[in-house]
Amino acid sequence: MSVRPVIAKNCYPCHSQAGMGGLKLDSREAVMKGGKSGAVVVAGKPEESLLIQAVAQTHARLKMPPNGKLSVDEIAVLREWVRGGAMWPAANAGATQAASHWAFLPLKSSGEESIDAFVEKGLAAAGLKANAEADKRTLMRRVYFDLIGMPPTPADTDAYMKDSTKDAYAKLVNRLLASPQYGERWGRYWLDLARYSDGQLGANRDTPFANSWRYRDWVIEAFNHDLPYDVFVKAQLAADVMPGTDNEKLRPAMGFHALGPQGDDRVDATTRVFLGLTVACAQCHDHKFDPIPTKDFYSLQGVFRSSEIYQHPLADAATVDAFAAHQKKIEDAKYELDTFVQRRSAELSESLARKTARYLVATWKTAHGLPQEDKLDAEVLTRWVEYLKDPRKDHDFLKPYFDLKPDAPLAEVQRVAAELEKFIVGVHEERRRMEDRNYVKMGGEKGVRTESIRQYTNLESLEIHQYYLWRDLSSEAYKKDFLDFKGGVYFYGEKNIARWMGQEWRDEVKRLQEVYAATKKAAPAQYPFVHAVREGKKPANIRVAIRGDAKNPGEEAPRRFLSCLASGEQPAFKNGSGRLELADSIIAHPLAARVMANRIWQLHFGQGLVRTASNFGRLGMRRHILSCWIIWRRSLLIVAGQ
Ligand code: HEC
Ligand code: HEC
């Protein structure tokens, strides 16, 4: 049991907003401040603390809560808490924590002229001295690797070693910063943060997006053209609605969300990448370490839910319409072909079902080495033999066959087989009747296709065990590894149905296949487009999902920025989804600059000042600036912009 819930449940009704007796108990500051009688907690000394005397009801007058008494355990928890110094548990430290956490504070000057002077002062204070400078060649290689990720060529090295002018080093740095490889190297770091990949794009896709490179190239260009960081951030979140910019030119930036993280991950990526905060930890409970209430997660989630991902065409409307119209033609041709084959296939399996008794008897004879007189299809018989080798099925309709004794007289086998045939034919007929009824329900009429045909709403289907029987015999879905074919015993599909068809039908299948192939071939190439994000049709707040469970909605979470990053209440976003306001809020907060400066530092010097580059929360690991300095002395100049 922890302290906060005990206090919240028993004392907040009167000692939070209401502050009865002049006492608030909802932050450490408030607890330490005390009430109208002065201090109520003496850290380390429970027996001297008014609060403990009140709850233990050992105080002559004051008995809390006034209308009852806490349990022995609850009192013990509070007593231990005071004994331990009355630290305030993280989950509720909210405002107080936010106000004091270093990463949330405004940026301030070190008071030094340059980073060098700042660091040297720190070194001196620690009684340390900087290492000697790296030699010219070593430094050059470092700069190459840092800026373009590749070593210098021998010719580059020679030229640089021979250059004895005073600003040789600065010229080298500037030349590399200006080279296209700089953007490729540094863009890649960013693309990793954006979870970008131009090949495999997640578990639910196996074909790469043909236009994903537009985002990749935009990022590279942004680094090469030194796009201001605020524009860089805002474009990736809200290029479509950024005022005073060329929205078309910036649109590829939206690949950040359109190509990368989807669903809930958008909150995670946005807050970790730009703010170094793990807001996604607040999806199911208030953040356990940082002052981020669950509600904040849903406030941001609401912004993304109010936006939609789409393909923004880079072609005129006529091209786009023509493409869509042709895609529909392809679908139609495929539909014609599939429907024709499916019907023939269903008819075939139904007629084969009417020979079930003969196949079963023949299977029996095969299994018992008896002579075979009946003329049956060899392939279908082989399928039966294989299918009946293993009596374990998802249904038990074939039990009478499996129960036959090895020495059962043939007449007995025939009788069981005939009964089974009757049942199996019945199942097939029932299945066909349902299909017909479903077909009509879906708006089908004598082969005339309507849009609703492919929707599966409220359709009848066989009782589940009968379905398994039908599936094993006549559906394409049935697959066992003992046979080298896909589908049930009586199933023949597009690939292998031809030998069961007369010439007319074969010709028809061939014709439909040709139409389909030709339509596909004639398709215009997909027009170029940008993976983009736009405002949703109905921007709306969403509700908190209690403990992360969407089926258990809680209070509404207004779309607004993180509460811990404001001194007062965050105002609700007013425009559309709120994406632009979110982007503005992010970039306006010093955290955004801190996080990016740290990333640049980390990628130049191997370690960030904050080692957890995507977590600037209380569990983030802040490092001492000196260790970086000592290793990389001269290279620091790049970051310092000198
Ligand atoms: C139903 C309202 C109510 C609840 C619940 C309640 N209190 Fe109080 N509390 C008061 C009132 C009213 C006073 C002022 C009473 C007085 O001075 O006689 C007070 C006074 C106090 C004081 C003394 C403050 C001072 O400076 O004089 C302490 C300590 C205190 N409460 C602790 C608690 C704790 C701890 C809890 C929860 C376990 C709690 N109270 C629950 C109403 C409540
Ligand atoms: C999908 C839901 C979900 C997400 C997301 C989630 N947690 Fe939890 N977490 C739980 C549940 C459920 C518990 C156990 C019950 C509780 O304490 O509320 C728990 C418990 C914890 C505890 C133990 C708390 C205690 O009081 O003992 C910590 C610490 C914790 N989570 C941290 C995190 C961090 C850090 C993240 C983000 C990286 C995170 N959680 C994300 C569901 C989640």
XYZ file of C-alpha atoms and ligand atoms in Angstrom:
728
model
C 0.000 0.000 0.000
C 1.343 3.432 -0.787
C 0.801 6.815 0.824
C -0.814 8.819 -1.899
C -3.876 6.602 -2.414
C -4.530 6.573 1.347
C -4.449 10.351 1.522
C -6.314 10.800 -1.749
C -9.158 8.575 -0.691
C -9.530 9.705 2.893
C -8.368 13.293 3.029
C -8.706 14.922 -0.412
C -12.440 15.533 -0.039
C -11.597 18.188 2.555
C -7.846 18.820 2.225
C -7.327 19.282 -1.490
C -9.199 22.177 -3.118
C -11.246 22.876 0.029
C -8.197 23.187 2.296
C -10.169 22.765 5.508
C -8.428 23.818 8.680
C -6.121 25.809 6.367
C -4.512 22.530 5.328
C -3.908 21.092 1.846
C -2.468 17.627 1.492
C -2.025 17.349 -2.303
C 1.673 18.153 -2.704
C 4.770 17.902 -0.567
C 5.025 21.692 -0.375
C 1.478 21.905 0.911
C 2.002 19.146 3.466
C 5.169 20.786 4.783
C 3.478 24.180 4.916
C 0.906 22.835 7.329
C -2.466 24.249 8.363
C -3.819 26.913 10.660
C -1.980 25.390 13.652
C 1.302 25.461 11.760
C 3.387 22.421 10.749
C 1.445 19.171 10.771
C 4.406 16.954 9.868
C 7.782 16.766 11.587
C 9.831 14.784 9.111
C 11.308 11.675 10.750
C 9.187 12.048 13.899
C 5.725 10.613 13.501
C 4.738 10.874 17.173
C 5.435 14.609 17.178
C 3.465 15.167 13.961
C -0.013 16.592 14.323
C -1.114 14.722 11.217
C -0.239 11.343 12.745
C -1.759 12.266 16.096
C -4.920 13.238 14.226
C -5.242 10.033 12.225
C -4.148 7.770 15.105
C -6.729 9.766 17.072
C -4.350 10.139 19.993
C -4.773 13.917 19.844
C -7.065 15.249 22.540
C -9.285 17.206 20.190
C -8.335 16.629 16.575
C -9.573 13.361 15.095
C -9.178 12.758 11.360
C -11.011 11.975 9.239
C -13.768 13.493 11.360
C -16.328 10.881 10.392
C -14.406 7.678 11.053
C -11.001 6.142 11.544
C -8.380 4.796 9.129
C -7.514 1.115 9.301
C -4.525 0.027 11.374
C -2.611 -0.646 8.144
C -3.369 2.762 6.694
C -2.222 4.499 9.845
C 0.962 2.412 9.791
C 1.651 3.451 6.196
C 1.328 7.121 7.076
C 3.480 6.707 10.169
C 6.244 5.004 8.156
C 6.003 7.726 5.549
C 6.614 10.464 8.106
C 9.394 8.440 9.718
C 11.058 8.148 6.279
C 11.052 11.937 5.789
C 7.585 12.387 4.234
C 8.830 12.228 0.658
C 6.048 12.770 -1.827
C 5.333 9.841 -4.180
C 6.156 10.552 -7.810
C 2.765 9.844 -9.339
C 1.190 12.857 -7.743
C 4.093 15.216 -7.510
C 2.608 16.794 -10.630
C 2.862 20.519 -10.425
C 5.625 20.687 -7.844
C 7.823 18.244 -9.690
C 7.161 19.895 -13.011
C 8.135 23.244 -11.606
C 11.478 21.976 -10.411
C 12.570 19.331 -12.931
C 15.655 20.739 -14.612
C 14.645 19.797 -18.145
C 11.411 21.787 -17.923
C 13.058 25.011 -16.737
C 13.713 27.894 -19.101
C 17.102 27.962 -20.803
C 19.573 30.209 -19.151
C 23.001 31.435 -20.035
C 26.008 29.920 -18.326
C 27.320 33.450 -18.070
C 30.404 32.450 -20.031
C 31.449 33.823 -23.379
C 31.956 30.437 -25.004
C 31.537 26.740 -24.372
C 35.307 26.520 -24.041
C 35.404 29.013 -21.214
C 32.434 27.334 -19.540
C 34.025 23.918 -19.677
C 37.451 25.138 -18.659
C 35.935 26.691 -15.570
C 34.290 23.351 -14.757
C 37.541 21.510 -15.298
C 39.414 23.885 -13.062
C 36.810 23.516 -10.335
C 37.215 19.745 -10.528
C 41.002 20.046 -10.443
C 41.288 18.613 -13.947
C 43.185 19.633 -17.025
C 42.157 19.101 -20.634
C 43.988 16.513 -22.692
C 46.389 17.696 -25.335
C 44.789 18.541 -28.650
C 44.515 15.759 -31.213
C 47.119 15.947 -34.006
C 46.111 17.393 -37.321
C 45.578 14.111 -39.199
C 43.597 12.469 -36.377
C 41.382 15.486 -36.009
C 40.733 15.536 -39.720
C 39.610 11.906 -39.749
C 37.304 12.547 -36.822
C 35.700 15.451 -38.590
C 35.146 13.350 -41.696
C 33.491 10.561 -39.757
C 31.434 12.986 -37.697
C 30.112 14.981 -40.575
C 29.838 12.669 -43.553
C 30.408 9.236 -42.045
C 33.320 8.395 -44.328
C 37.109 8.658 -44.080
C 38.992 11.202 -46.204
C 40.587 10.035 -49.452
C 44.395 10.057 -49.588
C 44.193 13.111 -51.856
C 41.958 14.938 -49.321
C 44.405 14.080 -46.572
C 47.410 15.324 -48.549
C 45.728 18.574 -49.443
C 44.706 19.212 -45.851
C 48.100 18.319 -44.396
C 49.749 20.732 -46.825
C 47.323 23.551 -46.030
C 49.099 25.573 -43.395
C 46.779 28.587 -43.434
C 45.320 29.605 -40.110
C 41.738 28.766 -41.003
C 42.447 25.417 -42.663
C 40.395 23.585 -40.055
C 37.423 25.905 -40.314
C 37.507 25.625 -44.106
C 37.516 21.843 -43.852
C 34.521 21.853 -41.523
C 32.616 24.239 -43.750
C 33.386 22.229 -46.870
C 32.075 19.029 -45.294
C 29.006 20.761 -43.892
C 28.256 22.000 -47.396
C 28.664 18.603 -49.061
C 25.539 16.573 -49.959
C 26.913 13.670 -47.927
C 26.403 15.717 -44.788
C 22.619 15.600 -45.198
C 22.710 11.920 -46.068
C 24.696 11.111 -42.958
C 22.702 13.272 -40.564
C 19.378 12.658 -42.260
C 19.834 8.978 -41.568
C 20.051 9.585 -37.847
C 16.778 11.443 -38.024
C 15.117 8.811 -40.182
C 15.951 6.248 -37.510
C 14.167 8.378 -34.937
C 11.200 8.691 -37.300
C 11.227 4.865 -37.613
C 11.532 5.265 -41.349
C 12.354 2.452 -43.724
C 12.006 2.499 -47.483
C 11.870 -1.263 -47.718
C 10.063 -3.392 -45.169
C 7.395 -1.221 -43.629
C 5.927 -3.096 -40.759
C 4.253 -6.391 -40.111
C 1.135 -5.674 -42.140
C 2.893 -4.730 -45.390
C 5.203 -6.677 -47.595
C 5.504 -4.289 -50.523
C 7.509 -1.116 -50.075
C 5.762 2.211 -50.548
C 6.842 3.470 -53.942
C 6.764 7.110 -52.828
C 8.346 6.844 -49.392
C 11.624 8.254 -50.671
C 10.007 11.674 -50.866
C 10.102 11.925 -47.084
C 13.621 10.512 -46.953
C 14.870 13.051 -49.488
C 13.073 15.874 -47.759
C 14.889 15.105 -44.519
C 18.251 14.960 -46.305
C 17.564 18.246 -48.044
C 16.476 19.832 -44.778
C 19.892 19.066 -43.289
C 21.730 20.143 -46.396
C 19.880 23.428 -46.649
C 20.061 24.105 -42.974
C 16.300 24.404 -42.555
C 15.596 26.186 -39.258
C 14.791 23.612 -36.590
C 11.395 25.113 -35.758
C 10.289 24.776 -39.389
C 11.776 21.287 -39.505
C 9.709 20.177 -36.499
C 6.505 21.951 -37.410
C 6.541 20.719 -41.000
C 6.722 17.108 -39.873
C 3.666 17.524 -37.711
C 1.599 20.095 -39.567
C 3.010 21.016 -43.006
C -0.533 21.039 -44.403
C -1.742 23.834 -42.141
C 1.388 25.902 -41.500
C 0.601 29.503 -42.352
C 2.996 31.643 -44.347
C 4.868 28.737 -45.913
C 4.866 26.838 -49.157
C 2.711 23.956 -47.942
C 3.210 21.922 -51.113
C 6.962 22.071 -50.767
C 6.866 21.089 -47.109
C 4.246 18.356 -47.476
C 6.662 15.423 -47.866
C 7.765 16.166 -44.278
C 4.520 14.598 -43.121
C 5.959 11.200 -43.894
C 7.048 11.387 -40.251
C 3.566 10.195 -39.297
C 2.226 8.978 -42.643
C 5.034 6.450 -43.097
C 6.344 5.829 -39.642
C 4.576 5.169 -36.393
C 0.852 4.430 -36.626
C -1.974 4.358 -34.103
C -0.968 4.818 -30.469
C 2.674 4.928 -31.483
C 2.183 8.406 -32.863
C 2.014 9.849 -29.357
C 5.083 7.860 -28.420
C 7.163 8.911 -31.423
C 6.109 12.554 -31.231
C 6.831 13.027 -27.557
C 10.038 11.000 -27.411
C 11.572 12.366 -30.591
C 10.775 16.052 -30.123
C 10.478 16.362 -26.340
C 12.401 13.451 -24.862
C 9.319 12.432 -22.870
C 7.834 8.962 -22.597
C 4.212 10.048 -22.656
C 3.121 6.615 -23.923
C 3.866 5.286 -20.423
C 0.777 7.203 -19.334
C -1.588 5.239 -21.573
C -2.729 2.879 -18.819
C -1.743 4.619 -15.604
C -0.380 8.016 -14.637
C 3.297 8.095 -15.521
C 5.131 6.430 -12.672
C 8.161 8.715 -12.769
C 7.272 11.889 -14.605
C 4.427 14.310 -13.923
C 2.318 13.083 -16.841
C -1.266 12.135 -15.997
C -3.082 9.538 -18.083
C -5.385 12.244 -19.358
C -2.470 13.928 -21.147
C -1.856 10.835 -23.255
C -5.436 10.958 -24.496
C -5.267 14.718 -25.066
C -2.488 14.111 -27.586
C -4.075 10.941 -28.920
C -7.165 13.028 -29.670
C -5.100 15.316 -31.887
C -3.840 12.420 -33.993
C -7.218 10.698 -34.090
C -8.630 13.940 -35.463
C -6.174 13.777 -38.369
C -5.995 11.256 -41.181
C -3.266 9.713 -43.287
C -3.821 9.834 -47.046
C -2.006 9.828 -50.366
C -1.672 13.349 -51.670
C -1.554 13.107 -55.479
C 1.101 14.968 -57.419
C -1.004 14.705 -60.563
C -4.073 16.433 -61.962
C -7.568 15.268 -61.121
C -8.103 13.667 -64.538
C -5.054 11.424 -64.087
C -6.123 10.472 -60.578
C -9.681 9.659 -61.713
C -8.501 7.680 -64.717
C -6.234 5.634 -62.488
C -9.027 4.893 -60.028
C -11.428 3.989 -62.828
C -8.949 1.540 -64.288
C -8.269 -0.036 -60.890
C -11.999 -0.685 -60.674
C -11.969 -2.317 -64.106
C -9.219 -4.668 -62.954
C -11.199 -5.568 -59.855
C -14.278 -6.243 -61.981
C -12.391 -8.500 -64.372
C -10.967 -10.454 -61.466
C -14.384 -10.708 -59.936
C -15.898 -12.102 -63.153
C -13.194 -14.732 -63.391
C -13.362 -15.723 -59.730
C -17.138 -15.950 -59.691
C -17.242 -18.106 -62.791
C -14.633 -20.532 -61.490
C -16.114 -20.605 -57.987
C -19.502 -21.573 -59.356
C -18.104 -24.380 -61.507
C -16.031 -25.501 -58.565
C -19.044 -25.621 -56.251
C -21.083 -27.543 -58.819
C -18.276 -30.035 -59.255
C -17.826 -30.700 -55.563
C -21.567 -31.110 -55.141
C -21.703 -33.704 -57.870
C -18.649 -35.469 -56.463
C -20.385 -35.456 -53.090
C -23.088 -37.599 -54.688
C -20.460 -40.277 -55.256
C -19.245 -40.202 -51.661
C -20.483 -43.731 -50.873
C -18.588 -45.181 -53.817
C -15.401 -43.318 -52.863
C -15.667 -44.451 -49.234
C -16.106 -48.088 -50.211
C -13.200 -47.805 -52.630
C -11.076 -46.217 -49.913
C -11.954 -49.071 -47.576
C -10.983 -51.618 -50.219
C -7.697 -49.829 -50.862
C -6.933 -49.783 -47.160
C -7.716 -53.516 -46.809
C -6.074 -54.729 -50.009
C -9.351 -55.757 -51.628
C -9.757 -55.755 -55.418
C -11.130 -52.513 -56.901
C -13.927 -52.837 -59.506
C -15.534 -49.397 -59.429
C -14.337 -46.897 -62.014
C -13.627 -43.739 -60.061
C -11.380 -40.735 -60.501
C -7.909 -41.792 -59.355
C -6.931 -38.409 -57.979
C -10.076 -37.954 -55.910
C -9.668 -41.491 -54.570
C -6.066 -40.747 -53.548
C -7.255 -37.640 -51.744
C -9.862 -39.698 -49.834
C -7.299 -42.323 -48.894
C -4.950 -39.650 -47.553
C -7.728 -37.759 -45.814
C -8.993 -40.850 -43.988
C -5.564 -41.994 -42.803
C -5.834 -39.788 -39.732
C -9.138 -40.055 -37.807
C -8.507 -36.804 -35.917
C -10.861 -34.215 -37.428
C -12.480 -30.994 -36.299
C -15.860 -32.769 -36.568
C -16.931 -36.329 -35.748
C -19.344 -37.076 -38.598
C -16.995 -39.723 -40.014
C -16.916 -41.659 -36.761
C -19.155 -44.493 -38.088
C -16.579 -45.100 -40.813
C -13.626 -45.036 -38.424
C -15.523 -47.320 -36.000
C -15.861 -50.102 -38.593
C -14.041 -53.259 -37.462
C -11.228 -54.353 -39.811
C -13.187 -57.566 -40.559
C -16.531 -55.850 -41.099
C -18.485 -57.420 -43.963
C -18.546 -55.318 -47.144
C -22.322 -54.901 -46.860
C -21.832 -53.189 -43.511
C -19.206 -50.847 -45.047
C -21.587 -50.034 -47.895
C -24.411 -49.285 -45.491
C -22.270 -46.842 -43.420
C -20.925 -45.256 -46.609
C -24.429 -44.715 -48.000
C -25.569 -43.062 -44.775
C -22.571 -40.758 -44.794
C -23.164 -39.844 -48.424
C -26.728 -38.862 -47.630
C -25.544 -36.610 -44.823
C -22.700 -35.076 -46.826
C -24.942 -34.337 -49.805
C -27.385 -32.714 -47.396
C -24.668 -30.456 -46.010
C -23.609 -29.432 -49.526
C -27.180 -28.662 -50.560
C -27.747 -26.651 -47.415
C -24.554 -24.735 -48.046
C -25.647 -23.922 -51.618
C -29.065 -22.728 -50.486
C -27.429 -20.417 -47.962
C -25.031 -19.059 -50.528
C -27.927 -18.294 -52.846
C -29.850 -16.560 -50.109
C -26.768 -14.606 -49.054
C -26.169 -13.648 -52.633
C -29.636 -12.196 -52.930
C -29.307 -10.491 -49.554
C -26.179 -8.797 -50.776
C -28.042 -7.445 -53.748
C -26.924 -10.009 -56.315
C -29.261 -10.810 -59.140
C -28.535 -13.400 -61.765
C -24.819 -12.727 -61.925
C -25.270 -8.971 -61.931
C -22.656 -7.584 -59.625
C -23.408 -4.816 -57.211
C -21.021 -3.031 -54.875
C -22.421 -4.633 -51.761
C -21.741 -8.176 -52.903
C -18.411 -8.396 -51.218
C -19.645 -7.189 -47.871
C -20.231 -9.833 -45.285
C -23.062 -8.582 -43.161
C -25.576 -10.715 -41.357
C -24.997 -13.717 -43.539
C -26.202 -17.199 -42.764
C -23.645 -19.920 -42.332
C -23.552 -23.614 -41.528
C -23.437 -24.935 -38.002
C -19.742 -24.909 -37.133
C -19.083 -28.698 -37.224
C -20.959 -29.058 -40.480
C -18.856 -26.202 -41.763
C -15.665 -28.100 -40.831
C -16.920 -31.139 -42.703
C -17.750 -29.032 -45.753
C -14.404 -27.196 -45.477
C -12.451 -30.479 -45.422
C -14.286 -31.732 -48.486
C -15.088 -28.803 -50.706
C -13.373 -25.583 -49.741
C -10.177 -24.001 -50.860
C -9.363 -23.143 -47.270
C -8.612 -26.696 -46.216
C -4.936 -27.447 -46.140
C -3.073 -30.406 -44.763
C 0.576 -31.031 -45.273
C 0.131 -34.674 -46.270
C -1.034 -33.748 -49.731
C 0.561 -31.567 -52.245
C -2.572 -29.624 -53.019
C -4.440 -26.841 -51.360
C -8.115 -27.335 -50.696
C -10.494 -30.085 -49.686
C -10.949 -33.610 -51.076
C -13.482 -32.503 -53.696
C -12.012 -29.056 -54.270
C -10.796 -27.991 -57.715
C -10.002 -24.329 -58.298
C -8.750 -22.152 -61.116
C -5.475 -24.022 -61.409
C -6.759 -27.564 -61.704
C -10.438 -27.548 -62.577
C -9.923 -27.574 -66.374
C -9.932 -31.367 -66.769
C -13.421 -31.532 -65.253
C -14.806 -29.029 -67.734
C -16.199 -29.315 -71.211
C -14.646 -27.330 -74.035
C -17.161 -24.465 -73.786
C -16.396 -23.785 -70.151
C -12.677 -24.136 -70.642
C -12.878 -21.538 -73.391
C -14.843 -19.260 -71.106
C -12.280 -19.521 -68.292
C -9.535 -18.820 -70.775
C -11.380 -15.791 -72.107
C -11.956 -14.387 -68.597
C -8.313 -14.960 -67.708
C -7.231 -13.113 -70.813
C -9.524 -10.179 -70.119
C -8.177 -9.966 -66.576
C -4.546 -10.144 -67.702
C -5.072 -7.594 -70.460
C -6.863 -5.166 -68.128
C -4.036 -5.424 -65.641
C -1.488 -4.874 -68.342
C -3.266 -1.826 -69.706
C -3.331 -0.126 -66.294
C -1.764 3.324 -66.282
C 1.227 3.618 -63.978
C 0.406 4.790 -60.469
C 0.716 8.585 -60.415
C 3.263 10.052 -58.016
C 1.950 11.047 -54.596
C 3.084 12.179 -51.175
C 2.375 10.171 -48.031
C 0.694 12.913 -46.081
C -1.578 13.766 -43.194
C -4.599 16.055 -43.276
C -7.299 17.247 -40.949
C -9.952 14.668 -40.183
C -13.551 15.343 -41.123
C -14.752 15.665 -37.566
C -12.012 16.655 -35.130
C -13.090 15.606 -31.644
C -11.803 14.938 -28.173
C -11.564 11.346 -27.099
C -12.143 9.819 -23.713
C -9.537 8.394 -21.406
C -9.416 4.623 -21.744
C -9.260 3.546 -18.118
C -6.217 1.315 -17.526
C -5.649 1.468 -21.275
C -8.861 -0.455 -21.920
C -10.816 1.120 -24.792
C -13.972 -0.679 -23.608
C -13.801 1.216 -20.344
C -14.066 4.908 -21.238
C -13.442 7.538 -18.597
C -13.536 11.322 -18.670
C -13.102 13.319 -21.852
C -9.545 14.520 -22.522
C -9.542 17.953 -24.146
C -7.071 18.234 -27.016
C -4.248 20.299 -25.550
C -0.557 20.263 -24.738
C 1.107 18.413 -21.847
C 0.046 19.782 -18.481
C 3.523 19.493 -16.960
C 4.930 21.896 -19.532
C 2.790 24.839 -18.502
C 2.661 26.901 -15.324
C -1.120 27.077 -15.282
C -3.857 25.143 -17.002
C -3.091 24.335 -20.638
C -5.614 25.971 -22.977
C -7.560 23.611 -25.231
C -6.551 23.582 -28.904
C -9.030 25.508 -30.997
C -8.138 24.940 -34.636
C -9.167 21.714 -36.342
C -7.317 18.706 -35.009
C -4.986 20.936 -33.029
C -1.915 19.610 -34.835
C -0.538 23.032 -35.642
C -1.061 24.238 -32.074
C 0.627 21.086 -30.835
C 3.603 21.706 -33.128
C 3.768 25.342 -32.010
C 3.630 24.341 -28.352
C 6.369 21.773 -28.807
C 8.758 24.126 -30.495
C 7.989 26.969 -28.088
C 9.093 24.904 -25.104
C 12.798 24.906 -24.190
C 12.673 21.131 -23.957
C 12.533 20.886 -27.748
C 15.803 22.782 -28.178
C 17.453 20.916 -25.298
C 16.554 17.545 -26.745
C 17.836 18.353 -30.232
C 21.025 20.035 -29.019
C 21.670 16.919 -26.982
C 21.090 14.644 -29.977
C 23.595 16.614 -32.021
C 26.052 16.428 -29.173
C 25.480 12.715 -28.752
C 25.981 11.979 -32.436
C 29.175 14.005 -32.584
C 30.771 12.870 -29.381
C 29.383 9.370 -28.867
C 27.432 10.202 -25.722
C 24.829 12.804 -24.968
C 25.045 15.184 -22.055
C 21.828 13.393 -21.254
C 22.731 9.831 -22.088
C 19.114 8.792 -22.640
C 18.608 11.021 -25.659
C 14.872 10.270 -25.936
C 14.167 10.443 -22.216
C 14.639 13.737 -20.446
C 12.293 12.699 -17.672
C 13.305 11.972 -14.104
C 14.742 8.608 -15.071
C 16.777 10.176 -17.853
C 20.484 9.979 -17.219
C 22.143 13.345 -17.113
C 25.856 13.207 -17.655
C 28.547 15.523 -16.674
C 29.685 17.726 -19.474
C 33.345 17.193 -18.590
C 33.651 13.586 -19.663
C 32.614 14.487 -23.188
C 34.938 17.404 -23.282
C 38.009 15.517 -22.198
C 37.653 12.959 -24.966
C 36.834 15.261 -27.827
C 38.271 18.618 -27.017
C 38.812 20.197 -30.387
C 35.757 18.709 -32.042
C 33.554 20.626 -29.670
C 34.100 23.648 -31.808
C 31.680 22.285 -34.367
C 28.798 22.341 -31.950
C 29.840 25.697 -30.623
C 29.618 26.945 -34.180
C 33.130 28.278 -34.234
C -14.891 15.591 6.057
C -13.794 16.548 5.929
C -12.429 16.118 6.412
C -11.770 14.989 6.093
C -12.246 13.825 5.199
C -10.460 15.103 6.687
N -10.364 16.276 7.369
Fe -8.733 16.970 8.372
N -9.755 18.582 8.881
C -11.051 18.879 8.570
C -11.463 20.099 9.233
C -12.857 20.718 9.107
C -10.333 20.531 9.946
C -10.256 21.725 10.871
C -10.782 21.176 12.183
C -10.385 21.937 13.395
O -9.480 22.753 13.350
O -11.000 21.630 14.412
C -9.293 19.578 9.700
C -8.049 19.679 10.282
C -7.025 18.784 10.057
C -5.714 18.919 10.624
C -5.199 20.033 11.452
C -4.794 21.209 10.642
C -4.357 22.357 11.469
O -3.369 22.997 11.094
O -5.016 22.627 12.492
C -4.996 17.841 10.210
C -3.544 17.510 10.520
C -5.879 17.043 9.394
N -7.095 17.645 9.308
C -5.532 15.860 8.785
C -6.384 15.094 8.046
C -5.997 13.874 7.417
C -4.592 13.252 7.445
C -7.094 13.397 6.827
C -7.215 12.085 6.039
C -6.812 10.902 6.733
C -8.177 14.305 7.047
N -7.717 15.343 7.809
C -9.478 14.132 6.575
C -11.893 18.147 7.748
C -11.540 16.894 7.220
C -0.765 -1.111 -21.806
C -0.820 -0.566 -20.494
C 0.451 -0.047 -19.846
C 1.422 0.741 -20.412
C 1.465 1.334 -21.829
C 2.419 0.935 -19.385
N 2.051 0.304 -18.226
Fe 3.056 0.342 -16.471
N 1.651 -0.836 -15.614
C 0.522 -1.278 -16.249
C -0.259 -2.036 -15.293
C -1.602 -2.711 -15.586
C 0.460 -2.030 -14.070
C 0.083 -2.676 -12.739
C -1.029 -1.938 -12.040
C -0.747 -0.491 -11.726
O 0.234 -0.205 -10.990
O -1.521 0.368 -12.178
C 1.663 -1.263 -14.319
C 2.615 -1.014 -13.374
C 3.752 -0.279 -13.576
C 4.770 -0.041 -12.577
C 4.760 -0.574 -11.183
C 4.149 0.478 -10.345
C 3.997 0.173 -8.866
O 3.327 1.001 -8.211
O 4.507 -0.851 -8.393
C 5.717 0.750 -13.149
C 6.975 1.248 -12.507
C 5.299 0.988 -14.526
N 4.096 0.358 -14.742
C 5.991 1.738 -15.420
C 5.628 1.913 -16.741
C 6.452 2.607 -17.703
C 7.799 3.239 -17.419
C 5.779 2.563 -18.870
C 6.248 3.112 -20.231
C 7.465 2.624 -20.715
C 4.538 1.853 -18.635
N 4.485 1.474 -17.331
C 3.563 1.654 -19.594
C 0.131 -1.047 -17.556
C 0.860 -0.307 -18.467
